Each structure stands twice: as C-alpha cells, then as structure tokens.
Coordinates of C-alpha atoms in Angstrom, one line a residue:
M1 CA 150.9 131.5 51.5
F2 CA 151.9 128.8 54.0
R3 CA 151.7 131.3 56.9
Q4 CA 148.4 132.6 55.7
G5 CA 147.0 129.1 55.4
R6 CA 148.3 128.2 58.8
W7 CA 146.7 131.3 60.3
L8 CA 143.3 130.5 58.7
V9 CA 143.4 126.9 60.1
C10 CA 144.1 128.3 63.6
L11 CA 141.3 130.8 63.3
A12 CA 138.9 128.0 62.3
L13 CA 139.9 125.9 65.3
V14 CA 139.4 128.8 67.6
L15 CA 136.0 129.6 66.2
S16 CA 134.9 125.9 66.3
G17 CA 136.0 125.7 69.9
S18 CA 134.0 128.8 70.8
L19 CA 130.9 127.4 69.2
L20 CA 131.4 124.1 71.0
S21 CA 131.8 125.9 74.3
G22 CA 128.7 128.0 73.6
C23 CA 126.7 124.8 72.9
Q24 CA 127.9 123.2 76.1
A25 CA 127.0 126.3 78.2
S26 CA 123.5 126.4 76.6
S27 CA 122.9 122.7 77.5
E28 CA 124.0 123.2 81.1
A29 CA 121.7 126.1 81.5
I30 CA 118.6 123.9 80.8
P31 CA 117.1 122.9 84.2
G32 CA 116.4 119.2 84.8
P33 CA 113.0 117.8 85.8
S34 CA 111.7 119.0 89.1
A35 CA 111.4 116.7 92.1
P36 CA 108.0 114.9 92.4
V37 CA 105.5 116.7 94.6
E38 CA 104.0 114.8 97.5
N39 CA 100.3 114.2 97.0
G40 CA 99.6 114.6 100.7
T41 CA 98.3 112.5 103.5
L42 CA 94.9 110.9 103.9
V43 CA 93.1 110.4 107.3
P44 CA 93.7 108.1 109.1
F45 CA 97.5 108.4 109.4
V46 CA 100.3 108.1 111.9
R47 CA 103.7 109.7 112.3
P48 CA 106.6 108.9 114.8
L49 CA 106.4 111.3 117.7
P50 CA 109.1 111.1 120.4
L51 CA 107.8 112.4 123.7
V52 CA 110.6 115.0 124.1
A53 CA 110.6 118.8 124.0
M54 CA 110.4 120.1 120.5
T55 CA 112.1 123.3 119.4
T56 CA 109.8 123.6 116.4
P57 CA 106.3 122.2 115.8
M58 CA 105.6 119.2 113.6
V59 CA 103.3 120.4 110.7
V60 CA 101.3 118.0 108.6
E61 CA 98.9 118.9 105.8
F62 CA 96.3 116.2 105.1
D63 CA 93.1 115.4 103.2
L64 CA 90.0 114.6 105.3
P65 CA 87.4 112.2 103.8
S66 CA 83.9 111.8 105.1
P67 CA 83.7 109.4 108.1
E68 CA 82.8 105.8 107.5
E69 CA 79.7 104.2 109.0
S70 CA 81.7 102.9 111.9
A71 CA 83.1 106.3 112.8
S72 CA 81.7 109.4 114.4
P73 CA 82.1 112.9 112.8
T74 CA 84.6 113.9 115.5
L75 CA 88.3 113.9 114.5
F76 CA 90.8 112.6 117.0
L77 CA 94.2 114.4 117.3
G78 CA 96.5 112.7 119.7
I79 CA 99.0 109.9 120.5
R80 CA 99.1 106.2 120.0
V81 CA 101.3 103.8 122.1
S82 CA 101.8 100.1 121.6
G83 CA 102.6 97.2 123.8
E84 CA 103.2 93.4 123.7
D85 CA 99.7 93.0 125.2
G86 CA 96.7 95.1 126.0
L87 CA 97.7 95.7 129.6
K88 CA 101.2 97.0 128.7
S89 CA 99.9 99.4 126.1
L90 CA 97.2 100.6 128.5
N91 CA 99.8 101.2 131.2
A92 CA 101.9 103.2 128.8
G93 CA 98.9 105.4 127.9
R94 CA 98.0 105.9 131.6
E95 CA 101.5 106.9 132.4
I96 CA 101.4 109.7 129.8
R97 CA 98.0 110.8 131.1
N98 CA 99.1 110.8 134.7
L99 CA 102.5 112.6 134.1
G100 CA 100.9 115.1 131.7
L101 CA 102.1 116.2 128.3
P102 CA 102.2 120.0 127.8
T103 CA 101.5 120.5 124.1
E104 CA 100.4 123.1 121.6
V105 CA 98.1 121.7 118.9
T106 CA 96.3 123.8 116.3
L107 CA 94.3 122.9 113.2
E108 CA 93.5 125.0 110.2
R109 CA 91.3 124.4 107.1
L110 CA 93.0 125.3 103.8
E111 CA 90.8 127.0 101.3
A112 CA 91.9 129.1 98.3
Q113 CA 95.2 130.2 99.7
Q114 CA 93.7 130.9 103.1
R115 CA 94.2 129.2 106.5
I116 CA 91.1 129.2 108.5
P117 CA 91.5 128.3 112.3
V118 CA 89.4 125.3 113.4
P119 CA 88.0 125.3 116.9
L120 CA 89.3 122.5 119.1
V121 CA 87.9 121.0 122.3
R122 CA 89.0 118.7 125.0
V123 CA 87.2 116.3 127.4
E124 CA 87.4 117.1 131.1
S125 CA 86.7 114.3 133.4
V126 CA 86.6 114.4 137.2
A127 CA 85.9 111.3 139.3
G128 CA 82.3 111.3 140.5
T129 CA 81.1 113.9 137.9
P130 CA 80.0 113.5 134.3
A131 CA 82.6 114.3 131.7
R132 CA 82.3 117.6 130.0
I133 CA 83.6 119.2 126.8
E134 CA 85.7 122.3 127.1
P135 CA 87.0 124.6 124.4
I136 CA 90.8 124.9 123.8
G137 CA 92.1 128.4 123.4
P138 CA 93.4 129.9 120.2
A139 CA 97.0 129.1 121.1
G140 CA 96.1 125.4 121.3
R141 CA 97.8 124.9 124.7
V142 CA 96.8 121.7 126.5
A143 CA 98.2 120.2 129.7
G144 CA 97.8 116.6 128.6
G145 CA 95.2 114.2 127.2
W146 CA 92.6 111.6 128.0
L147 CA 92.2 107.9 127.1
D148 CA 90.1 107.6 124.0
D149 CA 89.0 105.2 121.2
V150 CA 89.2 105.6 117.5
D151 CA 87.6 104.0 114.4
H152 CA 89.7 100.8 114.2
R153 CA 88.0 99.6 111.0
S154 CA 89.4 102.6 109.0
L155 CA 92.9 102.0 110.6
Q156 CA 92.9 98.4 109.5
S157 CA 91.7 99.3 106.0
A158 CA 94.6 101.7 105.7
G159 CA 97.1 99.1 106.9
L160 CA 97.8 101.0 110.2
E161 CA 96.6 98.4 112.6
A162 CA 97.4 94.7 112.3
P163 CA 95.1 92.0 113.7
G164 CA 96.2 91.1 117.1
S165 CA 98.2 94.3 117.8
H166 CA 97.7 96.2 121.0
H167 CA 97.4 100.0 121.0
T168 CA 96.1 102.6 123.4
Q169 CA 95.1 106.1 122.2
L170 CA 95.5 109.3 124.2
A171 CA 93.6 112.3 122.7
L172 CA 95.0 115.7 123.0
A173 CA 92.2 117.5 121.2
W174 CA 89.0 116.9 119.2
A175 CA 87.8 118.7 116.1
Q176 CA 84.0 118.3 115.8
E177 CA 81.7 118.2 112.7
L178 CA 84.4 118.9 110.1
Q179 CA 83.7 119.1 106.4
P180 CA 85.8 117.0 104.1
G181 CA 88.7 118.9 102.6
R182 CA 92.3 119.9 103.1
Y183 CA 93.7 120.7 106.6
R184 CA 96.9 121.7 108.3
L185 CA 97.9 120.3 111.7
S186 CA 100.6 121.8 113.9
I187 CA 101.7 120.0 117.1
Q188 CA 104.6 120.9 119.4
I189 CA 105.4 119.1 122.7
L190 CA 106.7 121.7 125.2
K191 CA 108.1 120.4 128.5
P192 CA 107.3 116.7 128.9
D193 CA 108.4 114.6 131.9
D194 CA 111.8 113.1 131.4
R195 CA 110.4 109.7 132.2
L196 CA 108.5 109.7 128.9
A197 CA 111.6 110.1 126.8
S198 CA 111.9 106.3 126.2
T199 CA 108.2 105.8 125.4
Q200 CA 107.7 104.8 121.8
A201 CA 104.7 106.9 120.6
E202 CA 103.1 108.0 117.4
L203 CA 101.0 111.0 116.3
L204 CA 97.6 109.6 115.3
V205 CA 94.9 111.4 113.4
A206 CA 91.7 109.5 112.9
Y207 CA 88.0 109.6 113.4
V208 CA 86.7 108.7 116.8
N209 CA 84.9 105.4 117.1
K210 CA 81.1 105.7 116.9
S211 CA 79.4 104.9 120.2
K212 CA 77.2 101.9 120.2

C-alpha cells in the first residue's frame, strides 16, 4: 500500500507539472500589443539631409492639405540651409547652386493601393533671358536647384521657422496644381561635390510663397 500510495503521489506531481508547463506555453504564445503605427507627415515638413552621396533614396509619405491664402498651389521640393544671419544662409544656398547637386527626385500620389507618378518641373534661368519652366524626366534626374521662396507663414504655424531665424531655400523640383491627399516622395543625392559635405542642410517640402 505504501508503495502504491507513493506511486500515485508521484504520478499526480508529474501530471500537475505537465499542466503547469502547458499553461505557461499557452501564455507565451499569445502575441503582445503591436507597435504604434505612425500617422504620417503633414506638409510643411523638414528632414535632416546630409549633402553626401546616398546609396539608397530617402522616402517619405506625407499628407498634403490645401494651400493657405498666403501660399501658391505649387509644391516646393528641395533643400533648406540656415545661417547666423541672412547673408551667411544666402551664401550657403548659392554655393550649393553653383557647385550643383545631382539628385533623383520623384513624387507619387497614393490612391487605393496604387502609386500614380506626379509630373515634376524645374525652373531654368539664364542671365538676360526670362526664366522658363521645363519638365523633369520620369527618372527625376536633376543637376541642381535654384534659389526659391516658400510660404513662411505655414512654416511658422507648424513650428518649423522661429522669428528672427535665417534660412535660404533651394528648390530641386516643383509639383504644380496638386490635389490634397496622400503622397510619396523619393529623393536620392547622387554625386555631390565634396565641399558640400560639411553643409548643414534639410529636406524641405512646403508650398511656394504666393507672388504679390
């Protein structure tokens, strides 16, 4: 009887251990809460953009609202540089323009699981002749940019431009007459001049300032 009772106790312990292990295994198999999903980016916005060769493009998906009264319906895709004063920021922008910045920039509209290419244009300006707008090819290849102005009121409202700060904008491309919605921007700097490596620059996406 003693041996039989001892055997029954051992069997009960084994069974209880198996049940406990099964419960633990079941609890470990339950996945935890998923990571929060980023809601996206709203125009205007900036991103750090070192002026060095990129092995892969920077891709940003963003939401485009309607332009404010102070803005034109043209979307600026380009670079912003800063300086201690207006002259220093302007000189930094001019240096980028003069040295050139070979880049590929493309824009797509996101609709119902589709990516629809958006035509981009650039401004060509030659001394002594009126500036003209030229289309950018499907690959989005540009040799550099031009000095431009954006809607500063929307930048200030978004907390992206402090009063008294000094910035210069260099456009790489324009997108004209866009409808509000969701878009996907891809930008890749190809072979910049080594002298630009130390320049502190940002990717800037904003509406162009309305001409007065």
